[in-house]
CSV table of C-alpha atoms in Angstrom, one decimal:
chain,number,residue,atom,x,y,z
A,1,UNK,CA,81.7,95.3,115.4
A,2,UNK,CA,78.0,94.4,115.3
A,3,UNK,CA,76.0,96.5,112.9
A,4,UNK,CA,72.5,97.3,111.6
A,5,UNK,CA,72.6,96.0,108.1
A,6,UNK,CA,69.9,96.4,105.4
A,7,UNK,CA,70.2,93.8,102.7
A,8,UNK,CA,68.7,94.6,99.3
A,9,UNK,CA,67.7,91.7,97.1
A,10,UNK,CA,67.2,92.5,93.4
A,11,UNK,CA,66.2,90.7,90.2
A,12,UNK,CA,69.1,88.3,89.7
A,13,UNK,CA,68.8,84.5,89.5
A,14,UNK,CA,71.3,84.5,92.4
A,15,UNK,CA,68.6,86.0,94.7
A,16,UNK,CA,68.3,82.7,96.5
A,17,UNK,CA,71.9,83.1,97.6
A,18,UNK,CA,71.0,86.4,99.2
A,19,UNK,CA,68.9,84.5,101.7
A,20,UNK,CA,72.0,82.6,102.8
A,21,UNK,CA,73.8,85.9,103.1
A,22,UNK,CA,71.1,87.2,105.5
A,23,UNK,CA,71.4,84.1,107.5
A,24,UNK,CA,75.2,84.3,107.7
A,25,UNK,CA,75.1,87.9,108.8
A,26,UNK,CA,72.6,87.0,111.6
A,27,UNK,CA,74.9,84.3,112.8
A,28,UNK,CA,77.7,86.9,113.1
A,29,UNK,CA,75.4,88.8,115.5
A,30,UNK,CA,74.3,91.6,113.1
A,31,UNK,CA,70.8,93.0,113.0
A,32,UNK,CA,69.4,92.6,109.5
A,33,UNK,CA,66.4,94.1,107.7
A,34,UNK,CA,65.6,93.5,104.1
A,35,UNK,CA,64.3,95.2,101.0
A,36,UNK,CA,63.2,93.5,97.8
A,37,UNK,CA,62.5,94.7,94.3
A,38,UNK,CA,59.5,93.4,92.4
A,39,UNK,CA,61.7,91.2,90.3
A,40,UNK,CA,63.4,89.7,93.4
A,41,UNK,CA,59.9,88.9,94.7
A,42,UNK,CA,59.4,86.6,91.7
A,43,UNK,CA,62.5,84.6,92.6
A,44,UNK,CA,62.3,84.5,96.4
A,45,UNK,CA,59.2,85.1,98.5
A,46,UNK,CA,59.2,88.0,101.0
A,47,UNK,CA,57.7,85.6,103.5
A,48,UNK,CA,61.0,83.7,103.6
A,49,UNK,CA,63.0,86.8,104.6
A,50,UNK,CA,60.4,88.0,107.0
A,51,UNK,CA,60.5,84.7,108.8
A,52,UNK,CA,64.3,84.8,109.0
A,53,UNK,CA,64.7,88.4,110.2
A,54,UNK,CA,61.5,88.6,112.2
A,55,UNK,CA,61.0,92.0,110.5
A,56,UNK,CA,58.7,93.1,107.7
A,57,UNK,CA,60.2,93.2,104.2
A,58,UNK,CA,60.1,96.5,102.4
A,59,UNK,CA,58.7,95.9,98.9
A,60,UNK,CA,56.7,99.1,98.3
A,61,UNK,CA,56.7,102.7,99.1
A,62,UNK,CA,52.9,102.6,99.6
A,63,UNK,CA,52.6,101.2,103.1
A,64,UNK,CA,49.5,102.3,104.9
A,65,UNK,CA,51.2,101.7,108.3
A,66,UNK,CA,54.2,104.0,107.5
A,67,UNK,CA,53.9,106.8,105.0
A,68,UNK,CA,57.7,107.2,104.6
A,69,UNK,CA,59.2,103.7,105.2
A,70,UNK,CA,62.3,104.3,103.1
A,71,UNK,CA,63.5,107.2,105.3
A,72,UNK,CA,63.0,105.3,108.5
A,73,UNK,CA,65.0,102.4,107.1
A,74,UNK,CA,67.7,104.6,105.7
A,75,UNK,CA,68.1,106.3,109.1
A,76,UNK,CA,68.3,102.9,110.9
A,77,UNK,CA,70.9,101.5,108.5
A,78,UNK,CA,74.6,101.4,109.4
A,79,UNK,CA,75.6,99.4,106.2
A,80,UNK,CA,73.6,98.8,103.0
A,81,UNK,CA,74.3,95.6,101.2
A,82,UNK,CA,72.9,95.0,97.7
A,83,UNK,CA,73.1,91.3,97.1
A,84,UNK,CA,72.7,90.2,94.4
A,85,UNK,CA,73.0,93.5,92.6
A,86,UNK,CA,71.4,93.4,89.1
A,87,UNK,CA,72.5,95.6,86.2
A,88,UNK,CA,69.3,97.5,86.7
A,89,UNK,CA,69.9,98.5,90.3
A,90,UNK,CA,73.5,99.4,89.5
A,91,UNK,CA,72.3,101.8,86.8
A,92,UNK,CA,69.7,103.3,89.1
A,93,UNK,CA,72.2,103.8,91.9
A,94,UNK,CA,74.8,105.4,89.6
A,95,UNK,CA,72.2,107.8,88.1
A,96,UNK,CA,70.5,108.6,91.4
A,97,UNK,CA,67.1,107.2,90.2
A,98,UNK,CA,64.4,106.6,92.8
A,99,UNK,CA,61.4,104.9,91.2
A,100,UNK,CA,60.8,102.0,93.7
A,101,UNK,CA,61.3,101.1,97.3
A,102,UNK,CA,64.8,99.7,96.8
A,103,UNK,CA,66.3,102.6,94.7
A,104,UNK,CA,64.6,105.2,96.9
A,105,UNK,CA,65.8,103.8,100.2
A,106,UNK,CA,69.3,103.4,98.8
A,107,UNK,CA,69.3,107.1,97.6
A,108,UNK,CA,68.2,108.2,101.1
A,109,UNK,CA,70.9,106.1,102.8
A,110,UNK,CA,74.0,108.0,103.9
A,111,UNK,CA,75.6,104.9,105.5
A,112,UNK,CA,78.3,102.9,103.6
A,113,UNK,CA,77.1,100.9,100.7
A,114,UNK,CA,78.3,97.5,99.3
A,115,UNK,CA,77.1,96.0,96.0
A,116,UNK,CA,77.6,92.4,94.9
A,117,UNK,CA,76.9,92.3,91.2
A,118,UNK,CA,75.5,89.1,89.7
A,119,UNK,CA,74.5,88.8,86.1
A,120,UNK,CA,75.3,87.2,82.7
A,121,UNK,CA,78.9,87.8,81.6
A,122,UNK,CA,77.8,89.8,78.6
A,123,UNK,CA,75.8,92.2,80.8
A,124,UNK,CA,78.7,92.4,83.2
A,125,UNK,CA,81.1,93.3,80.4
A,126,UNK,CA,78.8,95.8,78.8
A,127,UNK,CA,80.3,99.4,78.6
A,128,UNK,CA,77.2,100.8,80.3
A,129,UNK,CA,77.6,98.4,83.3
A,130,UNK,CA,81.3,99.2,83.6
A,131,UNK,CA,80.6,102.9,83.5
A,132,UNK,CA,78.0,102.6,86.2
A,133,UNK,CA,80.4,100.6,88.4
A,134,UNK,CA,83.1,103.3,88.0
A,135,UNK,CA,80.6,105.9,89.0
A,136,UNK,CA,79.6,104.0,92.0
A,137,UNK,CA,83.2,103.5,93.1
A,138,UNK,CA,83.8,107.2,92.6
A,139,UNK,CA,80.8,107.8,94.9
A,140,UNK,CA,82.4,105.6,97.6
A,141,UNK,CA,80.4,102.4,97.0
A,142,UNK,CA,82.3,99.2,97.7
A,143,UNK,CA,82.1,96.6,94.9
A,144,UNK,CA,82.5,92.9,95.6
A,145,UNK,CA,83.2,91.7,92.0
A,146,UNK,CA,81.6,88.6,90.6
A,147,UNK,CA,83.6,85.5,89.9
A,148,UNK,CA,84.2,83.2,87.0
A,149,UNK,CA,82.0,80.1,87.0
A,150,UNK,CA,79.0,78.3,85.5
A,151,UNK,CA,76.1,80.7,84.8
A,152,UNK,CA,72.4,80.1,84.7
A,153,UNK,CA,72.6,80.1,80.9
A,154,UNK,CA,74.6,76.9,81.0
A,155,UNK,CA,78.0,78.2,80.1
A,156,UNK,CA,81.0,79.5,82.0
A,157,UNK,CA,81.9,83.2,82.3
A,158,UNK,CA,82.4,86.1,84.7
A,159,UNK,CA,79.2,87.2,86.4
A,160,UNK,CA,78.6,84.5,89.0
A,161,UNK,CA,78.0,85.8,92.5
A,162,UNK,CA,80.6,84.7,95.1
A,163,UNK,CA,79.5,82.2,97.7
A,164,UNK,CA,77.4,83.6,100.6
A,165,UNK,CA,80.1,82.7,103.2
A,166,UNK,CA,82.8,84.6,101.3
A,167,UNK,CA,80.5,87.7,101.0
A,168,UNK,CA,79.8,87.5,104.8
A,169,UNK,CA,83.5,87.4,105.5
A,170,UNK,CA,84.2,90.4,103.3
A,171,UNK,CA,81.4,92.4,105.0
A,172,UNK,CA,82.8,91.4,108.3
A,173,UNK,CA,86.3,92.7,107.3
A,174,UNK,CA,84.7,95.9,106.1
A,175,UNK,CA,83.2,96.4,109.6
A,176,UNK,CA,86.4,95.6,111.4
A,177,UNK,CA,87.8,98.3,113.7
A,178,UNK,CA,90.0,100.9,111.9
A,179,UNK,CA,93.5,99.8,111.3
A,180,UNK,CA,96.9,101.5,111.0
A,181,UNK,CA,96.1,102.7,107.4
A,182,UNK,CA,92.4,103.5,107.9
A,183,UNK,CA,91.4,106.4,105.6
A,184,UNK,CA,94.5,106.0,103.5
A,185,UNK,CA,94.7,105.0,99.8
A,186,UNK,CA,97.4,102.7,98.6
A,187,UNK,CA,98.3,101.6,95.1
A,188,UNK,CA,100.1,98.3,94.7
A,189,UNK,CA,101.5,96.7,91.5
A,190,UNK,CA,102.1,93.0,91.2
A,191,UNK,CA,103.0,90.3,88.7
A,192,UNK,CA,104.9,90.5,85.4
A,193,UNK,CA,104.3,92.6,82.3
A,194,UNK,CA,104.2,91.1,78.8
A,195,UNK,CA,105.6,92.8,75.8
A,196,UNK,CA,104.3,91.3,72.5
A,197,UNK,CA,106.6,90.2,69.8
A,198,UNK,CA,103.8,89.0,67.5
A,199,UNK,CA,100.2,87.7,68.2
A,200,UNK,CA,101.7,84.5,69.7
A,201,UNK,CA,105.0,85.4,71.4
A,202,UNK,CA,105.9,87.9,74.1
A,203,UNK,CA,108.8,89.0,76.3
A,204,UNK,CA,107.8,88.2,79.9
A,205,UNK,CA,109.4,87.2,83.3
A,206,UNK,CA,109.0,84.7,86.1
A,207,UNK,CA,107.1,86.8,88.5
A,208,UNK,CA,104.2,85.1,90.3
A,209,UNK,CA,102.7,88.2,91.8
A,210,UNK,CA,102.6,86.6,95.3
A,211,UNK,CA,104.6,89.4,97.0
A,212,UNK,CA,102.5,92.3,95.6
A,213,UNK,CA,99.2,90.5,96.2
A,214,UNK,CA,100.2,89.8,99.8
A,215,UNK,CA,101.1,93.5,100.2
A,216,UNK,CA,97.7,94.5,98.8
A,217,UNK,CA,95.9,92.2,101.2
A,218,UNK,CA,97.9,93.4,104.2
A,219,UNK,CA,97.2,97.0,103.4
A,220,UNK,CA,93.5,96.3,103.1
A,221,UNK,CA,93.6,94.4,106.4
A,222,UNK,CA,95.2,97.6,107.9
A,223,UNK,CA,92.2,99.6,106.7
A,224,UNK,CA,93.5,101.1,103.5
A,225,UNK,CA,91.5,101.4,100.3
A,226,UNK,CA,93.8,99.6,97.8
A,227,UNK,CA,94.1,99.7,94.1
A,228,UNK,CA,95.8,96.5,93.0
A,229,UNK,CA,97.2,96.7,89.5
A,230,UNK,CA,98.3,93.3,88.2
A,231,UNK,CA,100.0,92.0,85.2
A,232,UNK,CA,100.4,88.2,84.8
A,233,UNK,CA,100.0,86.5,88.2
A,234,UNK,CA,99.7,82.8,89.2
A,235,UNK,CA,97.8,83.2,92.5
A,236,UNK,CA,94.2,84.4,93.4
A,237,UNK,CA,93.6,88.1,93.8
A,238,UNK,CA,92.4,89.5,97.2
A,239,UNK,CA,88.6,89.4,97.7
A,240,UNK,CA,88.5,92.2,100.3
A,241,UNK,CA,85.9,94.8,99.5
A,242,UNK,CA,88.6,97.4,100.2
A,243,UNK,CA,90.6,96.2,97.1
A,244,UNK,CA,89.9,97.3,93.6
A,245,UNK,CA,91.6,95.1,91.0
A,246,UNK,CA,92.9,96.4,87.7
A,247,UNK,CA,94.4,94.2,85.1
A,248,UNK,CA,97.1,95.3,82.6
A,249,UNK,CA,99.3,93.6,80.0
A,250,UNK,CA,102.2,95.8,79.0
A,251,UNK,CA,104.5,98.3,80.7
A,252,UNK,CA,102.8,101.2,79.0
A,253,UNK,CA,99.4,99.8,80.3
A,254,UNK,CA,100.9,99.6,83.8
A,255,UNK,CA,102.2,103.2,83.5
A,256,UNK,CA,98.8,104.5,82.6
A,257,UNK,CA,97.0,102.6,85.4
A,258,UNK,CA,99.6,103.8,88.0
A,259,UNK,CA,99.3,107.4,86.9
A,260,UNK,CA,95.5,107.3,87.0
A,261,UNK,CA,95.5,105.8,90.5
A,262,UNK,CA,98.4,107.4,92.2
A,263,UNK,CA,97.2,111.0,91.9
A,264,UNK,CA,94.7,110.5,94.7
A,265,UNK,CA,96.8,108.0,96.7
A,266,UNK,CA,98.9,108.2,99.8
A,267,UNK,CA,101.4,105.5,98.8
A,268,UNK,CA,102.6,103.5,95.8
A,269,UNK,CA,104.2,100.1,96.2
A,270,UNK,CA,105.8,99.0,92.9
A,271,UNK,CA,106.2,95.3,93.4
A,272,UNK,CA,105.5,94.3,89.8
A,273,UNK,CA,108.3,92.9,87.7
A,274,UNK,CA,108.3,95.3,84.8
A,275,UNK,CA,110.0,94.8,81.4
A,276,UNK,CA,113.0,97.1,80.8
A,277,UNK,CA,112.8,96.6,77.0
A,278,UNK,CA,110.1,95.9,74.5
A,279,UNK,CA,110.2,94.9,70.8
A,280,UNK,CA,110.7,98.0,68.6
A,281,UNK,CA,108.3,96.6,66.1
A,282,UNK,CA,105.4,94.2,66.8
A,283,UNK,CA,104.5,91.8,64.0
A,284,UNK,CA,100.8,91.8,63.0
A,285,UNK,CA,101.1,88.1,62.1
A,286,UNK,CA,103.0,85.2,63.7
A,287,UNK,CA,106.6,85.3,62.7
A,288,UNK,CA,107.3,82.0,60.9
A,289,UNK,CA,110.4,80.0,61.0
A,290,UNK,CA,112.2,80.1,57.6
A,291,UNK,CA,114.3,77.4,56.1
A,292,UNK,CA,118.0,78.2,56.3
A,293,UNK,CA,117.4,81.0,58.8
A,294,UNK,CA,119.6,80.0,61.8
A,295,UNK,CA,119.3,83.3,63.6
A,296,UNK,CA,116.5,85.8,64.2
A,297,UNK,CA,117.4,89.3,65.3
A,298,UNK,CA,114.9,91.1,67.5
A,299,UNK,CA,115.4,94.8,68.0
A,300,UNK,CA,114.4,96.1,71.4
A,301,UNK,CA,113.7,99.6,72.7
A,302,UNK,CA,113.7,100.9,76.2
A,303,UNK,CA,110.4,101.1,78.1
A,304,UNK,CA,109.3,104.0,80.3
A,305,UNK,CA,110.8,103.8,83.8
A,306,UNK,CA,107.6,103.8,85.8
A,307,UNK,CA,109.1,104.1,89.2
A,308,UNK,CA,111.3,107.0,88.3
A,309,UNK,CA,108.6,108.8,86.3
A,310,UNK,CA,106.0,108.5,89.2
A,311,UNK,CA,108.5,109.4,91.9
A,312,UNK,CA,109.6,112.5,90.1
A,313,UNK,CA,106.1,113.9,90.2
A,314,UNK,CA,104.9,112.8,93.6
A,315,UNK,CA,103.5,115.5,95.8
A,316,UNK,CA,104.6,116.2,99.4
A,317,UNK,CA,103.3,113.5,101.8
A,318,UNK,CA,103.1,110.7,99.1
A,319,UNK,CA,105.3,107.7,99.6
A,320,UNK,CA,106.9,105.7,96.8
A,321,UNK,CA,108.2,102.2,97.4
A,322,UNK,CA,110.2,100.3,94.8
A,323,UNK,CA,111.5,96.7,94.6
A,324,UNK,CA,114.9,95.6,93.4
A,325,UNK,CA,115.1,92.0,92.2
A,326,UNK,CA,118.7,91.2,91.7
A,327,UNK,CA,120.9,88.2,90.9
A,328,UNK,CA,124.2,89.8,92.1
A,329,UNK,CA,125.5,92.7,94.1
A,330,UNK,CA,122.1,93.0,95.8
A,331,UNK,CA,122.8,96.0,98.1
A,332,UNK,CA,124.9,98.0,95.7
A,333,UNK,CA,122.3,97.7,92.9
A,334,UNK,CA,119.5,98.4,95.3
A,335,UNK,CA,121.3,101.5,96.7
A,336,UNK,CA,121.9,102.8,93.2
A,337,UNK,CA,118.2,102.3,92.4
A,338,UNK,CA,117.2,104.2,95.6
A,339,UNK,CA,119.4,107.2,94.6
A,340,UNK,CA,118.5,107.2,90.9
A,341,UNK,CA,114.8,106.6,91.0
A,342,UNK,CA,113.8,109.0,93.8
A,343,UNK,CA,111.9,106.4,95.8
A,344,UNK,CA,111.4,106.7,99.5
A,345,UNK,CA,112.0,103.0,100.1
A,346,UNK,CA,113.6,100.2,98.2
A,347,UNK,CA,112.9,96.6,99.1
A,348,UNK,CA,115.8,94.5,97.8
A,349,UNK,CA,115.5,90.8,97.3
A,350,UNK,CA,117.5,88.2,95.5
A,351,UNK,CA,116.0,86.2,92.7
A,352,UNK,CA,119.1,84.0,92.2
A,353,UNK,CA,119.1,80.3,92.8
A,354,UNK,CA,116.5,77.9,94.2
A,355,UNK,CA,115.8,80.2,97.2
A,356,UNK,CA,115.2,83.2,95.1
A,357,UNK,CA,112.0,85.3,95.5
A,358,UNK,CA,110.2,84.4,92.2
A,359,UNK,CA,107.4,81.9,92.8
A,360,UNK,CA,108.5,81.1,96.4
A,361,UNK,CA,106.2,81.3,99.4
A,362,UNK,CA,109.1,83.0,101.3
A,363,UNK,CA,111.3,85.9,100.8
A,364,UNK,CA,114.3,87.5,102.5
A,365,UNK,CA,114.5,91.3,101.9
A,366,UNK,CA,116.6,94.2,102.9
A,367,UNK,CA,114.9,97.6,103.3
A,368,UNK,CA,116.8,100.7,102.1
A,369,UNK,CA,115.9,104.3,103.0
A,370,UNK,CA,117.8,107.5,102.3
A,371,UNK,CA,120.0,108.5,105.2
A,372,UNK,CA,119.7,105.2,107.0
A,373,UNK,CA,121.6,102.0,107.2
A,374,UNK,CA,120.1,99.0,105.2
A,375,UNK,CA,117.7,97.0,107.4
A,376,UNK,CA,117.9,93.2,106.7
A,377,UNK,CA,114.9,91.3,107.6
A,378,UNK,CA,115.0,87.5,108.3
A,379,UNK,CA,113.7,85.1,105.8
A,380,UNK,CA,110.0,84.7,106.3
A,381,UNK,CA,106.7,84.1,104.6
A,382,UNK,CA,105.8,86.6,102.0
A,383,UNK,CA,102.6,87.4,103.9
A,384,UNK,CA,104.8,88.3,107.0
A,385,UNK,CA,107.0,90.4,104.8
A,386,UNK,CA,103.9,92.2,103.5
A,387,UNK,CA,102.6,92.8,107.0
A,388,UNK,CA,105.9,94.2,108.2
A,389,UNK,CA,106.2,96.5,105.1
A,390,UNK,CA,102.7,97.8,105.7
A,391,UNK,CA,103.6,98.5,109.3
A,392,UNK,CA,106.7,100.4,108.1
A,393,UNK,CA,104.5,102.5,105.7
A,394,UNK,CA,102.0,103.3,108.5
A,395,UNK,CA,104.8,104.5,110.7
A,396,UNK,CA,106.3,106.7,108.0
A,397,UNK,CA,102.9,108.2,107.2
A,398,UNK,CA,102.3,108.9,110.9
A,399,UNK,CA,105.6,110.5,111.5
A,400,UNK,CA,105.6,112.4,108.2
A,401,UNK,CA,109.2,111.1,107.6
């Protein structure tokens, strides 16, 4: 889909990359107009963008040729892209301030908005910035998060703007025709939890997170807005603007994040490998090895059963999908889990042997549903399993089954 896109450049050192984003969008066939803040004009000249777009650059509300330029631009816009988005513009957007051309035009724009924050890592992590981002996401603004890398200050940290080509790709996916899950909200969990023993040691598992991350990416590709909640993972997270990433550590952290996200969601896919037990007492200091102590007893206590807890409180129309990772009696254990947990679907997979699911690029699963015969899928790439599972979810949502 070709679109009329207004690109807003703000006062971040990454403003020069915004020029490349404009060029990339034009190469994809989009019509592009631009707005610059006063700070951005100190980093990139408006003449550069005017030459690229063959359109005047909006830098001021006080244009003698057009008394209300921000309204005309807002009405023309089909997508507003703020790249780079400084901490200042994020605050203005979150609070609804309108004190310059950029903030006023953004406030007047009813079209979808995408922001690409770029700033020092300390500014990115500041509570005020995170509150503003949460408010923007609540308002329906899509956030393309910064990445880890070398910053202008000469040290590494999170706050670096993604490369222009990656941003253009994400904008393109956002503009793609509506998929099977368009308008739906899906929560996906992935990776393994960690239960601390002391400040150094923990109880964990071998989950790589590949399956859950593939499901999140497939759901986003189908048009869903996805909340991806990850524990420990060994693969990159999706970069789609439709995916919101949430990191957790323990089972209790995961429970809280799932409960917060699932209330407004249409489906939950619990692909995370969750600890069944945690240490009853966590040591404040590293537990030291003692001479003559051949054994060390660790008392464990049961963790909250997240799948069962959430499934018990789901509202009509919500779908809950669980995973059963087994080393023996796969179908019997998965069937028991389906019946006891109250899930709508259980995806059973073996984690035994060298062809087990953990860490592999492939998986062979069996889908279990109440009142139906188990459906064994052939061994395939995890991305293919994810796509097939998302298709199954879409069919169940459509049928109301």
